[in-house]
XYZ file of C-alpha atoms in Angstrom:
666
model
C -9.986 -93.174 197.987
C -6.454 -91.920 198.693
C -5.303 -93.363 195.386
C -7.898 -91.321 193.524
C -7.153 -88.161 195.475
C -3.460 -88.648 194.813
C -4.149 -88.452 191.087
C -6.013 -85.144 191.334
C -2.873 -82.996 191.423
C -1.323 -84.920 188.531
C -4.480 -84.551 186.445
C -4.662 -80.821 187.177
C -1.030 -80.282 186.164
C -1.441 -82.385 183.023
C -4.566 -80.530 181.885
C -2.960 -77.130 182.511
C 0.154 -78.212 180.622
C -2.038 -79.296 177.722
C -3.411 -75.749 177.627
C 0.111 -74.315 177.624
C 0.230 -73.266 181.289
C 2.939 -74.677 183.555
C 1.699 -75.158 187.119
C 3.654 -76.417 190.124
C 2.282 -79.225 192.225
C 2.113 -76.949 195.299
C 0.016 -74.347 193.467
C -2.279 -77.016 192.040
C -2.767 -78.616 195.462
C -3.343 -75.225 197.107
C -6.045 -74.255 194.604
C -7.645 -77.673 194.980
C -7.683 -77.321 198.756
C -9.284 -73.860 198.593
C -12.060 -75.223 196.367
C -12.655 -78.076 198.827
C -12.678 -75.571 201.686
C -15.203 -73.389 199.870
C -17.504 -76.332 199.095
C -17.216 -78.594 202.125
C -20.748 -79.870 201.631
C -19.856 -81.096 198.120
C -16.263 -82.288 198.533
C -15.086 -84.057 201.687
C -11.590 -85.487 201.621
C -12.217 -87.380 204.837
C -15.112 -89.276 203.287
C -15.756 -91.072 200.022
C -15.754 -89.079 196.800
C -17.132 -90.718 193.702
C -15.647 -90.401 190.222
C -18.035 -87.581 189.309
C -16.947 -85.579 192.356
C -13.270 -86.108 191.510
C -13.855 -84.908 187.945
C -15.771 -81.858 189.120
C -13.058 -80.972 191.627
C -10.382 -81.345 188.962
C -12.311 -79.253 186.449
C -12.937 -76.413 188.904
C -9.268 -76.339 189.845
C -8.199 -76.263 186.204
C -10.668 -73.477 185.399
C -9.317 -71.373 188.249
C -5.689 -71.974 187.257
C -6.367 -71.119 183.592
C -7.814 -67.714 184.388
C -6.004 -65.092 182.382
C -5.159 -61.675 183.699
C -6.516 -62.520 187.179
C -5.176 -60.383 190.067
C -6.442 -62.834 192.702
C -4.628 -65.790 191.062
C -1.443 -63.735 190.734
C -1.701 -62.859 194.425
C -1.863 -66.545 195.342
C 1.145 -67.301 193.147
C 3.052 -64.443 194.753
C 2.278 -65.750 198.251
C 3.424 -69.279 197.463
C 6.632 -68.160 195.756
C 7.519 -65.812 198.592
C 7.026 -68.527 201.225
C 9.276 -70.910 199.270
C 12.091 -68.418 198.613
C 14.003 -69.181 201.838
C 13.590 -72.936 201.533
C 16.898 -73.493 199.710
C 18.989 -71.569 202.261
C 17.284 -73.167 205.261
C 17.522 -76.627 203.710
C 21.269 -76.295 203.023
C 21.945 -75.049 206.555
C 19.802 -77.833 208.038
C 21.706 -80.482 206.068
C 25.058 -79.097 207.243
C 23.907 -78.991 210.872
C 22.656 -82.565 210.595
C 26.018 -83.783 209.238
C 27.895 -82.020 212.031
C 25.572 -83.449 214.687
C 25.989 -86.986 213.331
C 29.780 -86.650 213.302
C 29.732 -85.310 216.856
C 27.758 -88.329 218.015
C 30.017 -90.814 216.246
C 33.201 -89.171 217.575
C 31.889 -89.070 221.138
C 30.689 -92.681 220.960
C 34.009 -93.995 219.606
C 35.988 -95.229 222.582
C 39.288 -97.103 222.094
C 40.089 -100.017 224.373
C 43.450 -98.550 225.328
C 46.418 -96.516 224.190
C 47.593 -99.453 222.088
C 44.348 -99.590 220.071
C 45.894 -97.858 217.050
C 43.097 -98.805 214.649
C 40.383 -97.111 216.715
C 42.560 -94.056 217.354
C 43.226 -93.734 213.622
C 39.502 -93.959 212.874
C 38.822 -91.299 215.509
C 41.384 -88.934 213.998
C 39.925 -89.429 210.523
C 36.445 -88.605 211.758
C 37.734 -85.404 213.366
C 39.325 -84.506 210.036
C 36.012 -85.217 208.259
C 34.234 -82.927 210.735
C 36.621 -80.085 209.930
C 36.094 -80.662 206.206
C 32.310 -80.343 206.683
C 32.827 -77.093 208.587
C 34.956 -75.842 205.689
C 32.252 -76.841 203.122
C 34.862 -78.946 201.351
C 32.226 -81.493 200.314
C 30.852 -78.878 197.899
C 34.163 -77.539 196.574
C 35.960 -80.905 196.327
C 39.350 -79.184 196.306
C 42.553 -80.992 197.268
C 44.065 -77.708 198.472
C 41.390 -77.460 201.154
C 42.231 -80.961 202.377
C 45.929 -80.139 202.629
C 45.262 -76.886 204.514
C 42.822 -78.497 206.943
C 45.177 -81.433 207.546
C 48.116 -79.112 208.225
C 46.074 -76.933 210.591
C 44.711 -79.996 212.404
C 48.165 -81.461 212.899
C 49.391 -78.119 214.222
C 46.504 -77.494 216.635
C 45.594 -81.052 217.599
C 48.381 -83.582 216.959
C 47.738 -87.301 217.242
C 49.382 -87.463 220.638
C 46.485 -85.399 221.988
C 44.036 -88.235 221.353
C 45.082 -89.919 224.613
C 43.740 -87.036 226.701
C 40.770 -86.487 224.361
C 39.329 -89.990 224.775
C 39.341 -89.619 228.574
C 37.054 -86.557 228.499
C 33.333 -86.554 229.169
C 30.918 -86.363 226.179
C 30.075 -82.698 226.817
C 33.747 -81.749 227.045
C 34.443 -83.624 223.807
C 31.736 -81.684 221.944
C 33.057 -78.403 223.320
C 36.590 -79.275 222.264
C 35.411 -80.202 218.757
C 33.626 -76.858 218.332
C 36.635 -74.993 219.600
C 38.918 -76.977 217.291
C 36.744 -76.197 214.259
C 36.798 -72.475 215.068
C 40.567 -72.390 215.560
C 41.220 -74.242 212.296
C 38.796 -71.932 210.494
C 40.513 -68.868 211.952
C 43.919 -70.142 210.798
C 42.632 -70.619 207.253
C 41.063 -67.146 207.241
C 44.315 -65.586 208.414
C 46.294 -67.513 205.795
C 43.855 -66.260 203.156
C 44.405 -62.686 204.311
C 48.204 -62.913 204.136
C 48.045 -64.758 200.819
C 49.333 -68.130 201.997
C 46.186 -70.238 201.811
C 42.463 -70.024 202.452
C 41.388 -72.160 199.493
C 37.642 -72.526 199.087
C 36.729 -69.498 201.215
C 34.231 -67.578 199.085
C 33.537 -64.721 201.472
C 33.234 -61.485 199.555
C 35.201 -58.474 200.514
C 33.726 -56.090 203.063
C 33.266 -53.366 200.462
C 31.383 -55.759 198.186
C 29.012 -56.749 201.000
C 28.395 -53.107 201.869
C 27.633 -52.326 198.240
C 25.173 -55.238 198.050
C 23.371 -54.074 201.190
C 23.187 -50.496 199.940
C 21.882 -51.418 196.475
C 19.290 -53.864 197.810
C 18.037 -51.408 200.431
C 17.791 -48.648 197.824
C 15.789 -50.807 195.406
C 13.424 -51.907 198.174
C 12.898 -48.285 199.261
C 11.905 -47.357 195.743
C 9.514 -50.294 195.401
C 7.885 -49.529 198.755
C 7.358 -45.921 197.723
C 5.831 -46.886 194.367
C 3.578 -49.529 195.932
C 2.409 -47.056 198.565
C 1.453 -44.543 195.893
C -0.403 -47.198 193.881
C -2.380 -48.353 196.947
C -3.213 -44.735 197.751
C -4.589 -44.174 194.233
C -6.740 -47.299 194.378
C -8.001 -46.413 197.866
C -8.998 -42.887 196.792
C -10.919 -44.238 193.800
C -12.779 -46.859 195.834
C -13.633 -44.381 198.596
C -14.858 -41.944 195.966
C -17.048 -44.612 194.366
C -18.535 -45.761 197.669
C -18.988 -42.292 199.130
C -20.712 -40.739 196.129
C -22.678 -43.878 195.151
C -20.866 -44.168 191.828
C -21.221 -47.956 191.605
C -23.681 -47.713 188.746
C -21.265 -45.605 186.725
C -18.306 -47.875 187.317
C -20.129 -51.200 187.279
C -20.059 -54.024 189.827
C -17.522 -56.038 187.838
C -15.153 -53.076 187.593
C -15.485 -52.405 191.325
C -14.672 -56.038 192.134
C -11.722 -55.912 189.758
C -10.349 -52.772 191.431
C -10.591 -54.367 194.843
C -8.727 -57.476 193.630
C -6.002 -55.276 192.152
C -5.791 -53.319 195.407
C -5.472 -56.569 197.367
C -2.671 -57.647 195.062
C -0.818 -54.369 195.532
C -1.316 -54.457 199.288
C 0.155 -57.960 199.412
C 3.092 -56.793 197.280
C 3.558 -53.791 199.579
C 3.357 -55.987 202.707
C 6.102 -58.265 201.447
C 8.280 -55.344 200.400
C 7.880 -53.672 203.770
C 8.765 -56.929 205.525
C 11.871 -57.282 203.378
C 12.750 -53.655 204.004
C 12.643 -54.172 207.770
C 14.679 -57.387 207.529
C 17.281 -55.716 205.323
C 17.604 -52.790 207.729
C 18.219 -55.133 210.647
C 20.553 -57.285 208.552
C 22.560 -54.306 207.323
C 23.197 -53.116 210.876
C 24.252 -56.612 211.931
C 26.481 -57.043 208.868
C 28.155 -53.702 209.539
C 28.842 -54.724 213.139
C 30.198 -58.135 212.093
C 32.430 -56.605 209.437
C 33.882 -54.268 212.046
C 34.499 -57.175 214.437
C 36.041 -59.293 211.687
C 38.394 -56.543 210.551
C 39.377 -55.746 214.145
C 40.280 -59.350 214.940
C 42.163 -59.645 211.663
C 44.221 -56.532 212.317
C 44.951 -57.752 215.847
C 46.283 -61.004 214.451
C 48.446 -59.193 211.910
C 50.009 -56.957 214.536
C 50.477 -59.882 216.923
C 52.027 -62.287 214.439
C 54.077 -59.873 212.401
C 57.228 -61.599 211.229
C 57.358 -64.102 214.088
C 57.143 -67.783 213.265
C 55.810 -69.043 216.601
C 53.535 -67.678 219.318
C 52.077 -69.039 222.565
C 48.889 -70.985 221.937
C 47.048 -69.346 224.812
C 47.661 -65.954 223.220
C 46.819 -66.586 219.566
C 44.187 -69.347 219.642
C 41.419 -67.207 221.215
C 41.879 -64.632 218.455
C 41.636 -67.338 215.785
C 38.438 -68.600 217.413
C 36.859 -65.120 217.583
C 37.824 -64.498 213.953
C 36.136 -67.728 212.810
C 32.961 -66.998 214.793
C 32.668 -63.525 213.301
C 33.168 -64.949 209.807
C 30.533 -67.660 210.329
C 27.930 -65.140 211.471
C 28.859 -62.809 208.640
C 28.563 -65.598 206.086
C 25.120 -66.594 207.403
C 23.864 -63.010 207.246
C 25.308 -62.594 203.762
C 23.522 -65.730 202.568
C 20.258 -64.447 204.053
C 20.821 -61.135 202.327
C 21.287 -62.916 199.003
C 18.116 -64.929 199.680
C 16.224 -61.684 200.311
C 17.639 -60.345 197.082
C 16.262 -63.384 195.274
C 12.925 -62.817 196.995
C 12.850 -59.276 195.679
C 13.522 -60.538 192.158
C 10.738 -63.110 192.555
C 8.334 -60.421 193.750
C 9.281 -58.147 190.866
C 7.963 -60.788 188.479
C 4.479 -60.204 189.962
C 4.648 -56.419 189.937
C 3.106 -56.169 186.473
C 1.894 -59.739 185.999
C -1.617 -58.535 185.090
C -3.109 -55.577 183.288
C -3.949 -52.692 185.584
C -7.345 -51.170 184.911
C -6.481 -48.093 186.975
C -3.336 -46.605 185.521
C -1.603 -43.482 186.844
C -3.512 -41.345 184.340
C -6.824 -43.150 184.645
C -10.005 -41.104 184.469
C -11.238 -42.408 187.807
C -7.970 -41.516 189.561
C -8.086 -37.976 188.215
C -11.752 -37.689 189.171
C -11.062 -38.894 192.710
C -8.159 -36.472 193.097
C -10.290 -33.551 191.942
C -13.072 -34.489 194.351
C -10.631 -34.925 197.194
C -10.619 -37.435 200.002
C -13.918 -37.341 201.924
C -13.678 -36.767 205.688
C -12.928 -39.921 207.582
C -16.033 -39.713 209.719
C -18.170 -39.537 206.565
C -16.761 -42.584 204.830
C -19.609 -44.813 203.617
C -22.208 -42.603 205.292
C -24.186 -42.146 202.064
C -23.868 -45.646 200.633
C -25.532 -48.972 201.267
C -23.601 -52.096 202.289
C -22.381 -54.236 199.415
C -22.378 -57.530 201.295
C -25.479 -57.425 203.453
C -26.372 -61.053 202.640
C -23.109 -62.331 204.107
C -23.599 -60.224 207.221
C -27.201 -61.422 207.584
C -26.231 -65.104 207.328
C -23.415 -64.616 209.808
C -25.777 -62.783 212.143
C -28.275 -65.646 211.989
C -25.587 -68.187 212.857
C -24.363 -66.172 215.843
C -27.696 -64.742 216.975
C -28.113 -67.235 219.756
C -24.624 -66.474 221.079
C -25.294 -62.736 221.122
C -28.654 -63.153 222.857
C -27.156 -65.392 225.504
C -24.286 -62.979 226.038
C -26.722 -60.084 226.403
C -28.852 -62.044 228.868
C -25.812 -62.888 230.998
C -23.771 -59.768 230.435
C -23.032 -59.314 234.115
C -21.479 -62.774 234.399
C -19.536 -62.710 231.128
C -15.825 -63.301 231.077
C -13.612 -60.230 230.512
C -12.349 -61.579 227.165
C -15.916 -61.967 225.846
C -16.690 -58.268 226.289
C -15.162 -55.783 223.814
C -13.000 -53.175 225.537
C -12.036 -49.870 223.974
C -8.410 -49.014 224.633
C -6.942 -45.540 224.184
C -3.438 -44.145 224.012
C -3.678 -42.558 227.452
C -4.915 -45.694 229.246
C -2.555 -48.184 227.560
C 1.211 -47.700 227.989
C 2.119 -50.321 225.334
C -0.422 -48.952 222.847
C 2.015 -48.660 219.929
C 3.262 -52.248 220.383
C -0.147 -53.951 220.252
C -0.357 -56.697 217.561
C -3.279 -55.638 215.394
C -5.659 -58.240 214.009
C -6.077 -58.588 210.223
C -2.735 -56.760 209.838
C -4.394 -53.504 210.874
C -7.240 -53.529 208.308
C -10.777 -52.645 209.323
C -13.026 -55.747 209.632
C -16.157 -53.629 209.127
C -15.133 -52.549 205.615
C -14.073 -56.117 204.728
C -17.575 -57.363 205.506
C -19.683 -54.388 204.445
C -17.750 -53.447 201.294
C -17.094 -56.784 199.640
C -13.493 -57.300 200.803
C -12.280 -53.710 200.622
C -9.075 -53.397 202.632
C -8.711 -50.086 204.440
C -6.213 -49.511 207.258
C -7.876 -48.672 210.554
C -7.207 -45.520 212.517
C -5.626 -46.332 215.915
C -6.331 -42.795 217.141
C -10.007 -43.735 217.389
C -9.063 -46.462 219.856
C -8.210 -50.136 219.699
C -10.937 -52.673 220.487
C -9.716 -55.641 222.512
C -11.879 -58.732 222.085
C -10.797 -62.287 222.960
C -7.086 -61.436 223.050
C -7.285 -59.783 219.618
C -6.915 -56.083 218.850
C -9.026 -54.468 216.100
C -8.890 -50.997 214.563
C -11.559 -49.273 212.428
C -11.858 -46.507 209.872
C -14.485 -44.404 211.686
C -16.800 -44.260 214.672
C -19.657 -45.928 212.836
C -17.612 -49.035 212.075
C -16.272 -49.103 215.630
C -19.743 -48.838 217.152
C -21.217 -51.556 214.925
C -18.403 -53.931 215.827
C -18.734 -53.313 219.569
C -22.462 -54.024 219.324
C -21.929 -57.512 217.859
C -18.256 -58.483 217.494
C -18.867 -62.211 216.887
C -21.053 -61.391 213.917
C -18.308 -59.457 212.148
C -15.515 -61.904 213.030
C -17.485 -64.851 211.656
C -18.454 -62.816 208.591
C -14.776 -62.056 207.877
C -13.917 -65.762 208.058
C -16.872 -66.669 205.837
C -15.795 -64.088 203.281
C -12.153 -65.204 203.298
C -13.240 -68.750 202.444
C -14.394 -67.432 199.054
C -11.306 -65.204 198.677
C -8.333 -67.485 199.499
C -5.822 -64.777 198.559
C -6.872 -62.891 201.702
C -5.795 -65.701 204.052
C -2.159 -64.651 203.947
C -2.843 -60.977 203.479
C -4.928 -60.847 206.678
C -2.656 -63.366 208.429
C -5.382 -65.907 209.096
C -3.221 -69.002 208.616
C -4.081 -70.261 212.092
C -7.790 -70.080 211.318
C -7.264 -72.009 208.052
C -4.597 -74.632 208.861
C -5.496 -76.740 205.817
C -4.144 -74.059 203.488
C -1.208 -72.961 205.625
C 2.192 -73.133 203.960
C 3.838 -73.624 207.361
C 1.954 -76.871 207.868
C 2.719 -77.823 204.275
C 6.464 -77.453 204.928
C 6.208 -79.794 207.895
C 4.381 -82.382 205.799
C 6.660 -82.248 202.762
C 8.882 -84.916 204.312
C 5.937 -87.298 204.199
C 6.784 -90.062 201.731
C 3.161 -90.895 200.878
C 1.869 -90.496 197.345
C -0.823 -88.026 198.451
C 0.062 -84.346 198.402
C 0.141 -82.904 201.927
C -2.503 -80.285 201.071
C -4.867 -83.030 199.927
C -4.165 -85.445 202.763
C -7.018 -86.165 205.194
C -7.222 -84.166 208.363
C -4.880 -85.159 211.137
C -6.209 -86.173 214.511
C -7.015 -83.053 216.478
C -5.698 -82.716 220.023
C -6.974 -80.432 222.714
C -5.632 -79.376 226.079
C -7.567 -80.597 229.094
C -7.272 -79.331 232.637
C -8.750 -80.032 236.044
C -9.340 -77.716 238.965
C -8.448 -78.496 242.558
C -10.492 -76.970 245.424
C -8.623 -74.512 247.567
C -10.139 -75.643 250.870
C -10.926 -79.318 251.343
C -13.873 -80.335 253.569
C -13.132 -83.140 256.021
C -16.050 -85.575 256.185
C -14.576 -88.074 258.664
C -16.416 -91.017 257.155
C -15.095 -94.525 257.724
C -15.796 -96.347 254.492
C -15.011 -99.699 256.133
C -17.550 -99.300 258.907
C -20.251 -102.014 259.005
C -23.006 -102.273 261.597
C -24.434 -105.621 260.444
C -23.430 -108.496 262.748
C -23.769 -111.141 260.051
C -21.651 -109.092 257.663
C -18.968 -108.862 260.325
C -19.141 -112.638 260.797
C -18.700 -113.221 257.091
C -15.681 -110.932 257.092
C -14.213 -112.794 260.074
C -14.675 -116.130 258.291
C -12.931 -114.767 255.232
C -10.022 -113.565 257.316
C -9.812 -116.949 259.058
C -9.949 -118.730 255.729
C -7.090 -116.628 254.389
C -4.802 -118.128 257.007
C -5.097 -121.497 255.293
C -4.378 -120.078 251.829
C -1.063 -119.638 250.225
C 0.096 -117.326 247.447
C 1.111 -118.942 244.177
C 2.942 -117.009 241.481
C 4.146 -117.966 238.045
C 6.542 -116.319 235.646
C 5.892 -116.421 231.920
C 7.906 -115.387 228.890
C 6.150 -112.021 228.713
C 6.698 -111.239 232.374
C 10.334 -112.251 232.341
C 12.666 -109.628 233.815
C 9.712 -107.457 234.765
C 9.635 -108.156 238.473
C 12.251 -108.785 241.129
C 11.348 -111.642 243.478
C 13.233 -112.196 246.725
C 12.924 -115.172 249.099
C 14.341 -115.694 252.562
C 15.223 -119.181 253.918
C 17.051 -120.653 256.894
C 20.566 -121.568 255.932
C 21.465 -125.263 256.649
C 23.371 -125.804 259.886
C 26.668 -127.641 260.190
C 25.893 -131.087 261.745
C 28.351 -132.377 264.380
C 28.285 -134.843 267.349
C 30.481 -135.162 270.431
C 30.567 -138.306 272.758
C 32.146 -138.330 276.180
C 34.993 -140.901 276.819
C 37.003 -141.335 280.018
C 40.440 -142.892 279.874
C 43.391 -142.887 282.263
C 45.999 -144.863 284.483
C 46.249 -145.533 288.271
C 49.974 -145.750 289.245
C 51.156 -146.873 292.661
C 52.849 -144.466 295.096
C 55.929 -145.673 296.944
C 57.150 -143.950 300.118
C 60.629 -144.743 301.468
C 61.971 -143.650 304.904
C 64.405 -144.774 307.684
C 63.005 -146.552 310.674
C 64.591 -147.465 314.057
C 67.015 -144.648 314.387
C 65.917 -144.017 317.959
C 65.108 -147.568 318.779
C 61.930 -149.434 318.715
C 59.689 -149.242 321.756
C 58.267 -152.454 323.043
C 54.896 -153.472 321.861
C 54.827 -150.910 319.003
C 53.089 -151.961 315.946
C 55.996 -151.196 313.776
C 58.355 -153.564 315.580
C 57.074 -156.448 313.694
C 58.439 -154.884 310.581
C 61.740 -154.109 312.148
C 62.433 -157.588 313.405
C 64.856 -159.586 311.376
C 65.021 -163.268 311.364
C 67.992 -165.343 310.745
C 68.074 -168.313 308.663
C 66.906 -170.533 311.476
C 63.895 -168.472 312.153
C 65.147 -167.054 315.393
C 65.274 -163.513 316.431
C 68.485 -161.694 316.606
C 68.620 -159.554 319.662
C 71.335 -157.353 318.230
C 69.126 -156.536 315.288
C 66.489 -154.931 317.385
C 68.487 -151.839 317.809
C 69.668 -151.644 314.156
C 67.926 -149.001 311.925
C 66.300 -150.129 308.670
C 65.083 -148.635 305.443
C 61.360 -149.154 304.892
C 59.424 -148.774 301.684
C 55.611 -148.520 301.573
C 53.612 -148.849 298.372
C 50.160 -147.209 298.157
C 47.642 -147.930 295.391
C 45.587 -144.801 294.598
């Protein structure tokens, strides 16, 4: 199915080209999506579409794209071209930011192994030089002079010896230093350009040229806004005259529809011009302030440098950095101003892209001016609704909602009840964001898509966080009676008029045809155009509420009164004591769980046996005996007696002292 849907856009473009009409793929896909959205019961991209359905879808898209002199088709083309006008500037800035971010990451991640790692340090220095070249847009200019200037400024501000301290910084400090380095180098090149000694590749226009561009663009936009306002006023007077005096029969239904389509086209043109006018006013003030800052910093540098060849870095580097920042902001604003200028030129191509049936000297315009504008409170008082069928079908679809809301009006939420807000009761009345860009929803439904600005002085109706304004009291009262009916009727009508989606700012209600969503999907590499891709999966926010006061129930969920149940539980517990836990580790569960085990460490084994061992020496005591004589019959006399060789006692020896030695065994 996706293959066949992918060929739809190619077939549409080929058929239109065969008829001599060049159509972009975005326009072809947008028209195809609007036809699918209008006929959801016939074409469903989420389901199966047969070959006949594909051919019918292709043919309807081709027929709509080949319409000649169609204000509604020109409005759609204008909307698509205006949304794509800033794509080139945003894409170029996004690519530059992406390059800078990638270089920042690579420089921060590059870490040399030491001060002697010359190869890594050289690579790091080259990447820093490449980063400065990207900041200087040298990849577009491809000028050798830019390389020489950047290299000289880099060597002066950040010599190679500074890499040793740079690599020791934290990642955040490195990024900050790189940004500061880029600004200082840029400021040096800007100053050299001013004194005529460099600044190659800097294409910044002079301040007077920028001021002239802002003045001329603002003047042209003012003139276009004034002309578009006058044209819308003429169309509005004619349509009010026709509706108020029941002149539809004289003008014809086809002519009335054509006038409304032309008015819608002019209102879209006016809306874009007014938006550009506001942006240019804000941009001009910012550019004037930046030019003043740039010139002030430049003059400060001139007076500070003068004829001196060297200055303290702490004194001159901050001025270089401020000068570069002012120039960067000024360059961005100047590029946006040029993009707005291109948008104005693109819009001017649709100013007279169809034949106006109500010229400045048209009979109906003169007739309406002669009759004068009817009083506001009498608008549409004497005419019948032009789109009663749409309102009736919308009322039938929302009738049940209205009846339920009426039955439960007292309990309805505040957002579901329309509230009339006045200037006196609402302090921020003038800052309220008006729904449908301030156009009256009653006239859109009742008058076949007629866009009339509402009158805030009648009051603003707040309903479901949206603020509506109306042309008179009758429209306001009808809306307050049944707001859902009119809101649904507006959406049902816009389905058949896709050019009103952007004009009424209903992109959020029709995401399938939103250019913002298309921009997000353009990076999709599939062969199906994003506008024809199936619906993405919808996501919703879900929430839960927590009670403020909890009620304590004091219920023991483990309580059991049954004796046998308690016995069974006791047996289970007893059985668990004989069980052991077994775990396994597989390839899939590897490194997913930390397991710890605790064991008794093995003890050191040792033995000790008792063993007694020793010696028992003898003790010898020596002393003199018989110094005082030996008494008779004493036991020791037997030791003192001496015998001669014949065995007889010597009487003289009895009184002679002797040395005695006694030996004791312990």
